[in-house]
Amino acid sequence: MGTEEGHVTPGEPDVFRIAVLASGSGSNLQAIIDRLHQPRFALADIDDYGEAPAAAAPAGGAGCAGLPGWTAEHPPVPRIEVVLVISDIPGARALDRAVRAGIRTATIPVSDYRDREQHDLALATKLVEVEPDLIVLAGYMRIVAPSLLKAFPWRVINLHPALLPAFPGTHSIADAVRYGVKVTGVTVHFVDPGVDSGPVIVQEAVCVRDCDTAETLAERIHEVEHRLLPEVVRLIAAGRVRPPLPGSRVVQVD
Ligand code: GRF
């Protein structure tokens, strides 16, 4: 029933804990690892002068200054750590990327379970164990169970390669090219029980060229994704993203 490797220490203060769910190549997981992930051991890696190396500096310092809208009065971002990567696909490249970064992994394939409910339960159990502050769906190709969303209210986000509500589903980039739109883009949104239907946190447009194929457009979309998703995670970690008020879909980003 699923496999896992690695270790984790829940409950450590002043750390923003992320779990990432990924089914595929994991290039967005890699962007999170490269831009945000600060493993605990790096903080202990203090030099003779009592200073941490640049890679271990708190993310609220220089690392944050490049964000659009960032100003000195915003509170610093806590240390961000990817504490678990889960895939439903054994051998997914995302798992390999996590292992190479020293991140705990779990493989929870649907075929290991009697039904969807049991699979969802296994997934939720694994997530609860690591006490994540945020669950990031980065190319996770399954619908998340409502029970999981209830367990982590406003703490599950998804990345989508189109400007929702346009082109939901799994072929959004090809759909945009086929439709002939001139602008598509990237959406990061809170997950609700529907398919790509939760409240939007941020969106960024990408122009579609007349000569684009799904492949050429995908390249430019992925470039935006690799920048935008870590930025949103950092904004959430800094407490700058407020979920919609009851009856509204508007997410406020300070
Ligand atoms: C991304 O394009 C994301 O928008 C979509 O799935 C793709 C995942 O790519 N949901 P990767 O596995 O992160 O490379």
mmCIF file of N, CA, C and O and ligand atoms in Angstrom, residues 22-29 94 97 137-141 158-161 173 221-222 225-226, ligand 1:
data_model
loop_
_atom_site.group_PDB
_atom_site.id
_atom_site.type_symbol
_atom_site.label_atom_id
_atom_site.label_comp_id
_atom_site.label_asym_id
_atom_site.label_seq_id
_atom_site.Cartn_x
_atom_site.Cartn_y
_atom_site.Cartn_z
ATOM 1 N N ALA A 22 2.534 15.388 -7.396
ATOM 2 C CA ALA A 22 2.911 15.488 -8.811
ATOM 3 C C ALA A 22 2.793 14.119 -9.469
ATOM 4 O O ALA A 22 3.165 13.111 -8.866
ATOM 5 N N SER A 23 2.303 14.125 -10.708
ATOM 6 C CA SER A 23 2.162 12.846 -11.417
ATOM 7 C C SER A 23 3.211 12.672 -12.511
ATOM 8 O O SER A 23 3.381 11.573 -13.021
ATOM 9 N N GLY A 24 3.862 13.768 -12.900
ATOM 10 C CA GLY A 24 4.660 13.681 -14.120
ATOM 11 C C GLY A 24 6.115 14.047 -13.957
ATOM 12 O O GLY A 24 6.785 13.615 -13.020
ATOM 13 N N SER A 25 6.566 14.909 -14.861
ATOM 14 C CA SER A 25 8.006 15.200 -14.935
ATOM 15 C C SER A 25 8.493 16.032 -13.745
ATOM 16 O O SER A 25 9.671 15.997 -13.402
ATOM 17 N N GLY A 26 7.614 16.796 -13.145
ATOM 18 C CA GLY A 26 7.996 17.523 -11.939
ATOM 19 C C GLY A 26 8.863 18.744 -12.174
ATOM 20 O O GLY A 26 9.590 19.174 -11.278
ATOM 21 N N SER A 27 8.744 19.352 -13.363
ATOM 22 C CA SER A 27 9.577 20.550 -13.587
ATOM 23 C C SER A 27 9.128 21.692 -12.660
ATOM 24 O O SER A 27 9.950 22.520 -12.247
ATOM 25 N N ASN A 28 7.861 21.724 -12.319
ATOM 26 C CA ASN A 28 7.399 22.763 -11.383
ATOM 27 C C ASN A 28 7.826 22.467 -9.955
ATOM 28 O O ASN A 28 8.128 23.383 -9.189
ATOM 29 N N LEU A 29 7.860 21.196 -9.609
ATOM 30 C CA LEU A 29 8.436 20.831 -8.308
ATOM 31 C C LEU A 29 9.891 21.300 -8.260
ATOM 32 O O LEU A 29 10.345 21.878 -7.268
ATOM 33 N N ALA A 94 9.177 13.244 -11.066
ATOM 34 C CA ALA A 94 9.065 14.153 -9.911
ATOM 35 C C ALA A 94 9.647 13.492 -8.656
ATOM 36 O O ALA A 94 10.302 14.154 -7.844
ATOM 37 N N ARG A 97 13.381 13.696 -8.708
ATOM 38 C CA ARG A 97 13.867 15.058 -8.388
ATOM 39 C C ARG A 97 13.848 15.280 -6.872
ATOM 40 O O ARG A 97 14.755 15.889 -6.311
ATOM 41 N N LEU A 137 -0.510 21.224 -5.731
ATOM 42 C CA LEU A 137 -0.695 20.276 -6.825
ATOM 43 C C LEU A 137 0.084 20.824 -8.016
ATOM 44 O O LEU A 137 -0.279 21.857 -8.584
ATOM 45 N N ALA A 138 1.171 20.160 -8.352
ATOM 46 C CA ALA A 138 2.032 20.626 -9.446
ATOM 47 C C ALA A 138 2.060 19.523 -10.499
ATOM 48 O O ALA A 138 2.921 18.647 -10.478
ATOM 49 N N GLY A 139 1.054 19.557 -11.371
ATOM 50 C CA GLY A 139 0.956 18.492 -12.366
ATOM 51 C C GLY A 139 0.432 17.204 -11.767
ATOM 52 O O GLY A 139 0.811 16.118 -12.181
ATOM 53 N N TYR A 140 -0.458 17.316 -10.774
ATOM 54 C CA TYR A 140 -1.088 16.130 -10.185
ATOM 55 C C TYR A 140 -2.371 15.873 -10.973
ATOM 56 O O TYR A 140 -3.252 16.738 -11.012
ATOM 57 N N MET A 141 -2.463 14.720 -11.601
ATOM 58 C CA MET A 141 -3.503 14.506 -12.594
ATOM 59 C C MET A 141 -4.764 13.836 -12.048
ATOM 60 O O MET A 141 -5.504 13.207 -12.787
ATOM 61 N N ASN A 158 -3.505 24.724 -6.854
ATOM 62 C CA ASN A 158 -3.218 24.006 -8.097
ATOM 63 C C ASN A 158 -2.679 24.977 -9.139
ATOM 64 O O ASN A 158 -3.015 26.161 -9.141
ATOM 65 N N LEU A 159 -1.851 24.415 -10.002
ATOM 66 C CA LEU A 159 -1.281 25.186 -11.113
ATOM 67 C C LEU A 159 -1.960 24.719 -12.390
ATOM 68 O O LEU A 159 -2.069 23.513 -12.633
ATOM 69 N N HIS A 160 -2.397 25.676 -13.214
ATOM 70 C CA HIS A 160 -3.102 25.293 -14.446
ATOM 71 C C HIS A 160 -2.549 26.085 -15.632
ATOM 72 O O HIS A 160 -2.411 27.315 -15.551
ATOM 73 N N PRO A 161 -2.294 25.402 -16.762
ATOM 74 C CA PRO A 161 -1.655 26.091 -17.887
ATOM 75 C C PRO A 161 -2.636 26.783 -18.833
ATOM 76 O O PRO A 161 -2.601 26.571 -20.042
ATOM 77 N N ILE A 173 -3.356 23.451 -23.213
ATOM 78 C CA ILE A 173 -2.458 24.170 -24.127
ATOM 79 C C ILE A 173 -2.846 23.856 -25.576
ATOM 80 O O ILE A 173 -3.021 24.763 -26.401
ATOM 81 N N ILE A 221 4.701 28.735 -21.785
ATOM 82 C CA ILE A 221 3.826 28.616 -20.607
ATOM 83 C C ILE A 221 4.611 28.039 -19.427
ATOM 84 O O ILE A 221 4.494 28.521 -18.293
ATOM 85 N N HIS A 222 5.414 27.035 -19.698
ATOM 86 C CA HIS A 222 6.182 26.428 -18.597
ATOM 87 C C HIS A 222 7.156 27.441 -17.982
ATOM 88 O O HIS A 222 7.361 27.456 -16.781
ATOM 89 N N GLU A 225 5.143 29.368 -15.641
ATOM 90 C CA GLU A 225 4.769 28.527 -14.489
ATOM 91 C C GLU A 225 5.913 28.421 -13.490
ATOM 92 O O GLU A 225 5.702 28.517 -12.276
ATOM 93 N N HIS A 226 7.114 28.205 -14.023
ATOM 94 C CA HIS A 226 8.261 27.958 -13.129
ATOM 95 C C HIS A 226 8.596 29.188 -12.282
ATOM 96 O O HIS A 226 9.203 29.074 -11.230
HETATM 97 C C1 GRF B 1 2.044 21.917 -15.848
HETATM 98 O O1 GRF B 1 1.930 22.483 -17.128
HETATM 99 C C2 GRF B 1 0.846 22.247 -15.006
HETATM 100 O O2 GRF B 1 0.272 23.471 -15.334
HETATM 101 C C3 GRF B 1 -0.106 21.128 -15.359
HETATM 102 O O3 GRF B 1 0.710 19.985 -15.499
HETATM 103 C C4 GRF B 1 2.012 20.399 -15.927
HETATM 104 C C5 GRF B 1 3.005 19.753 -14.991
HETATM 105 O O4 GRF B 1 4.310 19.841 -15.472
HETATM 106 N N1 GRF B 1 -1.133 21.001 -14.358
HETATM 107 P P1 GRF B 1 5.525 19.351 -14.556
HETATM 108 O O5 GRF B 1 5.224 17.909 -14.163
HETATM 109 O O6 GRF B 1 5.630 20.255 -13.384
HETATM 110 O O7 GRF B 1 6.719 19.423 -15.456
#
